[in-house]
Short mmCIF file of C-alpha atoms and ligand atoms in Angstrom, two decimals:
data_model
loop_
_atom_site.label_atom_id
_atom_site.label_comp_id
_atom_site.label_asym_id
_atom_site.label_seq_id
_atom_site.Cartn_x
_atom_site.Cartn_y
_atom_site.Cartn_z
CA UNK W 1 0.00 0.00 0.00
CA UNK W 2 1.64 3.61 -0.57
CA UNK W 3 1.38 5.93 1.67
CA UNK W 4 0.08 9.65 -0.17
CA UNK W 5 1.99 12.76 0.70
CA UNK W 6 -0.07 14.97 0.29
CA UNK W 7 -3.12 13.97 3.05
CA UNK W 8 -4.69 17.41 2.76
CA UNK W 9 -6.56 16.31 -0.23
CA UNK W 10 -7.83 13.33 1.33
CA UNK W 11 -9.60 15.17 4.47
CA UNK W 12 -13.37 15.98 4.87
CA UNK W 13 -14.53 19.30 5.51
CA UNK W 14 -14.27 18.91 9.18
CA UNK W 15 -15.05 21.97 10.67
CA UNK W 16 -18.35 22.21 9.32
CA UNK W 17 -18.28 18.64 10.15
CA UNK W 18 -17.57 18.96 13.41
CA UNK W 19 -19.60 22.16 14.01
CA UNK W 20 -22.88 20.34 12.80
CA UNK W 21 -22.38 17.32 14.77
CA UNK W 22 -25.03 15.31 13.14
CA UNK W 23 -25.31 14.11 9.81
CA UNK W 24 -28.91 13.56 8.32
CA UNK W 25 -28.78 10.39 6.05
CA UNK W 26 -31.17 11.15 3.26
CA UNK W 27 -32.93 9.14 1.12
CA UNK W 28 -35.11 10.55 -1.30
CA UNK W 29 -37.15 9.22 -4.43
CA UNK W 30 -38.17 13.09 -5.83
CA UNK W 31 -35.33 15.67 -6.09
CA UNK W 32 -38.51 18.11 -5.90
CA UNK W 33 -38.06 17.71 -2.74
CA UNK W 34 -34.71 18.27 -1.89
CA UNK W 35 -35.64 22.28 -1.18
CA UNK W 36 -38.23 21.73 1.13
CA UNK W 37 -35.91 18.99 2.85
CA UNK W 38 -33.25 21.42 3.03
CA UNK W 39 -35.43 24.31 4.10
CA UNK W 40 -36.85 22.42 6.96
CA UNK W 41 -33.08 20.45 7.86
CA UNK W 42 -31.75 24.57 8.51
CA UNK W 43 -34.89 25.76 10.39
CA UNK W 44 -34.06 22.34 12.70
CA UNK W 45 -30.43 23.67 12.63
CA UNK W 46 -28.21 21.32 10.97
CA UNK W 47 -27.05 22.42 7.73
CA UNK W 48 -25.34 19.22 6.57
CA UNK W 49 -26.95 16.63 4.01
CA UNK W 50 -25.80 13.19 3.25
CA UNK W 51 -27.44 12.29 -0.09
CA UNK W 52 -27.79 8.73 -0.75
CA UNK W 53 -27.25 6.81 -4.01
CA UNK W 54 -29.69 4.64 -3.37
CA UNK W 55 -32.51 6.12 -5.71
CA UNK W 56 -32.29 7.27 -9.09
CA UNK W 57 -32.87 11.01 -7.73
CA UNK W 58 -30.02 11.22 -6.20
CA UNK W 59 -27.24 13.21 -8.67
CA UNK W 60 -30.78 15.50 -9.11
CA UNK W 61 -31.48 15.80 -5.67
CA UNK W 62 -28.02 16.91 -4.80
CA UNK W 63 -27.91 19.48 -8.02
CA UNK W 64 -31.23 21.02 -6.29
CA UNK W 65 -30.18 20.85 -2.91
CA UNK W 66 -26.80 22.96 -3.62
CA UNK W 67 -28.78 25.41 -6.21
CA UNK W 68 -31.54 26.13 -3.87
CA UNK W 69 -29.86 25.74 -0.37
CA UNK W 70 -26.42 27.34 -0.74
CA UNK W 71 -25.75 27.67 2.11
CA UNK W 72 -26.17 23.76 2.83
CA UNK W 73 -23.03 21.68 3.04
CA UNK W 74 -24.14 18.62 0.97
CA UNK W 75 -22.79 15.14 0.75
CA UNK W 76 -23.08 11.99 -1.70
CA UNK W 77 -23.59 8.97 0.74
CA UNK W 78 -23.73 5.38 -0.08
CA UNK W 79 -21.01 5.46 -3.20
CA UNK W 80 -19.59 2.44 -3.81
CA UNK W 81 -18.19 2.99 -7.40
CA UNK W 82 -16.21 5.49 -8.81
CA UNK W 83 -18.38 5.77 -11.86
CA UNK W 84 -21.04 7.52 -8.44
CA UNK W 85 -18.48 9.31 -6.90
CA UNK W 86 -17.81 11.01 -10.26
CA UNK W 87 -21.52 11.52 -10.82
CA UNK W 88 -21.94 12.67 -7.40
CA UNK W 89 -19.38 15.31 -7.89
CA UNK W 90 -20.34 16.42 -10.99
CA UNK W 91 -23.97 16.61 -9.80
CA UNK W 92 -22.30 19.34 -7.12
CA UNK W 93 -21.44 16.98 -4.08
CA UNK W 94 -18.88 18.75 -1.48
CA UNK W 95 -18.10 15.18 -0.14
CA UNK W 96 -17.97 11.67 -0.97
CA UNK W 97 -19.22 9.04 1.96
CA UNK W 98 -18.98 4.97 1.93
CA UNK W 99 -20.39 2.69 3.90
CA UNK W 100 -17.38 0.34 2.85
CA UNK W 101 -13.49 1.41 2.58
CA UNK W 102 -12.68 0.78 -1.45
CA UNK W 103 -9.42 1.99 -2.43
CA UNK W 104 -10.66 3.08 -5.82
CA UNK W 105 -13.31 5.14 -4.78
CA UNK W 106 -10.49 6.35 -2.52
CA UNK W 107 -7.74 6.91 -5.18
CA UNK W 108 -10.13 8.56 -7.40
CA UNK W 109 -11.33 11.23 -4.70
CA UNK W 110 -7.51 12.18 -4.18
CA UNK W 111 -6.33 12.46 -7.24
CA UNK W 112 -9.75 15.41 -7.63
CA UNK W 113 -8.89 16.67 -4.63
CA UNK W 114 -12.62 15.36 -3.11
CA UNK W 115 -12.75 15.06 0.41
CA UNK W 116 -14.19 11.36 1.16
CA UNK W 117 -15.14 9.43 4.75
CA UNK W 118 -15.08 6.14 3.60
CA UNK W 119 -16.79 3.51 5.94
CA UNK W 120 -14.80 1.22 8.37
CA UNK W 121 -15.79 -1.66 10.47
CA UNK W 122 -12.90 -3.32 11.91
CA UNK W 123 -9.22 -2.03 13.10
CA UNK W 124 -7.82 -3.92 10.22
CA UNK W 125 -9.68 -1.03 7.81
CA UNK W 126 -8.99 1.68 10.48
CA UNK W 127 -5.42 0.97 10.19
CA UNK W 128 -5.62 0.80 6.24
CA UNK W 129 -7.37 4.34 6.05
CA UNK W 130 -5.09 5.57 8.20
CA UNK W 131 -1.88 4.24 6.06
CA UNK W 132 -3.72 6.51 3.28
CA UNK W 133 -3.95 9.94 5.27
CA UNK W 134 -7.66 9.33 6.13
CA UNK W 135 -8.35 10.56 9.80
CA UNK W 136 -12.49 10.76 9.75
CA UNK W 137 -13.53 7.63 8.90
CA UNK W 138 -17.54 6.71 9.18
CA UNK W 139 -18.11 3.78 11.58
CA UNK W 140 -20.67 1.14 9.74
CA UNK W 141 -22.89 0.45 10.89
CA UNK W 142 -21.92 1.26 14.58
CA UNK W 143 -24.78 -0.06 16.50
CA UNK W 144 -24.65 -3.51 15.59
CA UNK W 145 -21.29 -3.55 15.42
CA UNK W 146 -21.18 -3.00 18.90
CA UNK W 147 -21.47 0.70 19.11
CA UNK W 148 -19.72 3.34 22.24
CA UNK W 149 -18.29 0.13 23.27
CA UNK W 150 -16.39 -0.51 20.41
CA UNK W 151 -15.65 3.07 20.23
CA UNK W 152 -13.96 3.47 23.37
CA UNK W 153 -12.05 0.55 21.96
CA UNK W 154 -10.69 1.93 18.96
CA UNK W 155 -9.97 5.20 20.80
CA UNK W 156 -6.49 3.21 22.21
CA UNK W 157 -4.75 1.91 19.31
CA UNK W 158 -6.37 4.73 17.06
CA UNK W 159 -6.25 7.87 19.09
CA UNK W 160 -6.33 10.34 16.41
CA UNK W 161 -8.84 8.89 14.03
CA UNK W 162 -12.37 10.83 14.49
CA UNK W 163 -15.33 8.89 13.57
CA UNK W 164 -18.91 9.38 12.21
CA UNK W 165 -20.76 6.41 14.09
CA UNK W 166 -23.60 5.66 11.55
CA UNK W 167 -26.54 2.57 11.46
CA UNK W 168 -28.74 2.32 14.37
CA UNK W 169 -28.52 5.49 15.76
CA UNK W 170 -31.57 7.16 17.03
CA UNK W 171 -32.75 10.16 19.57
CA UNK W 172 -32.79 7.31 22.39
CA UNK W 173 -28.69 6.75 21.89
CA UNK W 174 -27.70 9.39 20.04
CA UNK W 175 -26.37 11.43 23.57
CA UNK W 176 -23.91 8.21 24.47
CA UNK W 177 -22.71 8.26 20.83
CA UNK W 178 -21.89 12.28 21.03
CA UNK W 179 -20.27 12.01 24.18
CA UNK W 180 -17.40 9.66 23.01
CA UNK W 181 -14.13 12.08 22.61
CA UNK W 182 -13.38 10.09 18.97
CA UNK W 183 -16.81 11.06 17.76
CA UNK W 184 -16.96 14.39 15.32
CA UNK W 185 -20.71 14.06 14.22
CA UNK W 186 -23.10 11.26 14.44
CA UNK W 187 -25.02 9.95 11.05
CA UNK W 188 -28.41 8.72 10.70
CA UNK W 189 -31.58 8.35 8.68
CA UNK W 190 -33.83 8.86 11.61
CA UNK W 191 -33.92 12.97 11.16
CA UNK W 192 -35.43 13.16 7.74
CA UNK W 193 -36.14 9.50 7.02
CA UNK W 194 -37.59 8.15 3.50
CA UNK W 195 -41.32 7.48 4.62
CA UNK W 196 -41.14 11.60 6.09
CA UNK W 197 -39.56 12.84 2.72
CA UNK W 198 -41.94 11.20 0.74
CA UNK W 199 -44.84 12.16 2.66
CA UNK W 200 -43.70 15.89 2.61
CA UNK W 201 -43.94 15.52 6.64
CA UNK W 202 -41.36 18.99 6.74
CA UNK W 203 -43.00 19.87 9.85
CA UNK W 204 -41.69 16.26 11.68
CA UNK W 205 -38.23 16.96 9.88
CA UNK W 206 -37.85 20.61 11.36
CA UNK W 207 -38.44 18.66 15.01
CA UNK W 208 -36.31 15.70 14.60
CA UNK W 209 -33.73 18.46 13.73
CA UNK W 210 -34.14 20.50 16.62
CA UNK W 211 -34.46 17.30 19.19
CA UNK W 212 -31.31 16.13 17.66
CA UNK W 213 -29.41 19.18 17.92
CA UNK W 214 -30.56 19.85 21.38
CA UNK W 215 -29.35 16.24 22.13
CA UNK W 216 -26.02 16.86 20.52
CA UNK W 217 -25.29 20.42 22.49
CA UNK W 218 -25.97 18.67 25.46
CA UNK W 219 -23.84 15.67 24.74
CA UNK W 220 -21.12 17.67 24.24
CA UNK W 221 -21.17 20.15 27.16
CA UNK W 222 -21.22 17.05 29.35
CA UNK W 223 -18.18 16.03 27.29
CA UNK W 224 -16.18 18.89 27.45
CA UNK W 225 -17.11 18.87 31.50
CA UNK W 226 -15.72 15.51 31.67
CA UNK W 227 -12.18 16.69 29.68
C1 3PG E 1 -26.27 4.78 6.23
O1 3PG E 1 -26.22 4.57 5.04
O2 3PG E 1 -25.45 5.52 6.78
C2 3PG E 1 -27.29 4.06 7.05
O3 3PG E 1 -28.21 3.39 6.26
C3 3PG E 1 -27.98 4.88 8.06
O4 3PG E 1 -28.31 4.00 9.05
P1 3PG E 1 -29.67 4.15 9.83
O5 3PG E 1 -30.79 4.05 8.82
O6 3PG E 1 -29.69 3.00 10.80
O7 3PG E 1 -29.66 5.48 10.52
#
C-alpha cells in the first residue's frame, strides 16, 4: 500500500463537520423535494446533508439541494463505485461518503482533490485508512457492530482517528454516541427519514432536527465537562 503525501486532499470538511455534529442520512425518491428537505433540515439547525445513491434522484437531488440551499453543506452517501463518486461530484457533491473502505473510490477522490469518509468496520480497515492519510472515517454500521463500546475501543490503538458512528442510531442513543471524545458528528436516517420525505412531513423533519441538535449540544457540554 503507498502511503500519499499529500493527506490534505484526502480530508473531509471537518469543521463544518464537526460544528454540525449530526449528519442527516437522506434518502429521497423526488429531487422536488430536496428544497423543502433542506429548508426544513436549517430551520431544525443542521445544515449538513448526506445524499444517498440509493434512488435514481439522487445526482438531481443533490444538483437542487446545492442550487436552492447554498448555504447547505451537501454530501453523496452510499457510493460504492467510482463511476457515483464522479456523478456525485459532478452533480455538485462537497463530499464523498462509503459505507465500505474501497481503495478506488479512494484513489479517485484524491487524485480530484474530493474530500471522502469512507466507511470502516474493523481495526484492520482503520489501520488501512489511516496508512492513506484518512483521519475521519464513518463507523458502519456502529450499532450492531457493537457501538460506544467498540468506540472506546478503537480510541487506544487509534487515538487520532475521528469517527462518524452511523446505522442504528436514534434520539434514544444518540447522547452516548456524542459524548465519546473520537466522535466528530453522528449519522443517521432517523432525522429526515424516507417514509417523512416522501410524505412531505417537513414539519416532523424541522423537530427531529431541533431534538437532535438539542441532544447533541448537550452531549457535548457534558463532554467537554468531563475533559
Ligand atoms: C447509512 O447509510 O449511513 C445508514 O443506512 C444509516 O443507518 P440508519 O438508517 O440506521 O440510521
Amino acid at each position: 500500500m503507498t502511503t500519499r503525501s499529500n493527506e490534505q486532499t484526502t480530508l473531509p470538511p471537518n469543521e463544518p463537520l464537526a460544528e454540525a455534529g449530526l449528519v442527516p442520512v437522506i434518502t429521497i425518491d423526488s429531487a422536488d423535494d430536496a428544497g423543502s428537505l433542506a429548508a426544513a433540515l436549517t430551520q431544525g439547525g443542521i445544515s449538513y446533508a448526506e445524499i444517498t445513491f440509493r434512488t435514481p434522484a439522487a445526482a438531481q437531488a443533490i444538483e437542487r439541494m446545492r442550487s436552492e440551499a447554498p448555504r447547505m453543506t451537501v454530501g453523496a452517501g452510499t457510493v460504492l463505485t467510482v463511476e457515483q463518486a464522479d456523478r456525485a461530484v459532478r452533480s455538485g457533491a462537497q463530499y464523498v461518503v462509503s459505507p465500505a473502505f474501497d481503495a478506488r473510490v479512494v484513489d479517485w477522490c484524491e487524485e480530484h482533490a474530493v474530500p471522502i469518509i469512507p466507511g470502516v468496520a474493523t481495526p484492520t480497515e482503520v489501520n488501512a485508512a489511516r496508512h492513506r492519510g484518512l483521519r475521519t472515517l464513518k463507523l458502519f454500521p456502529a450499532e450492531q457492530l457493537g457501538g460506544v463500546a467498540l468506540l472506546q475501543a478503537l480510541r487506544g490503538p487509534f487515538p487520532e482517528i475521528q469517527f462518524v458512528p452511523t446505522g442504528g442510531i436514534t434520539r434514544r442513543n444518540l447522547g452516548n454516541y456524542a459524548r465519546q471524545p473520537n466522535v466528530v458528528a453522528c449519522g443517521g436516517s432517523w432525522i429526515a427519514s424516507k417514509e417523512a420525505i416522501s410524505a412531505r412531513k417537513f414539519d416532523d423533519i424541522v423537530a427531529a432536527a431541533k431534538d437532535a441538535c438539542t441532544i447533541v449540544s448537550q452531549a457535548r457540554r457534558q463532554r467537554s465537562r468531563a475533559r
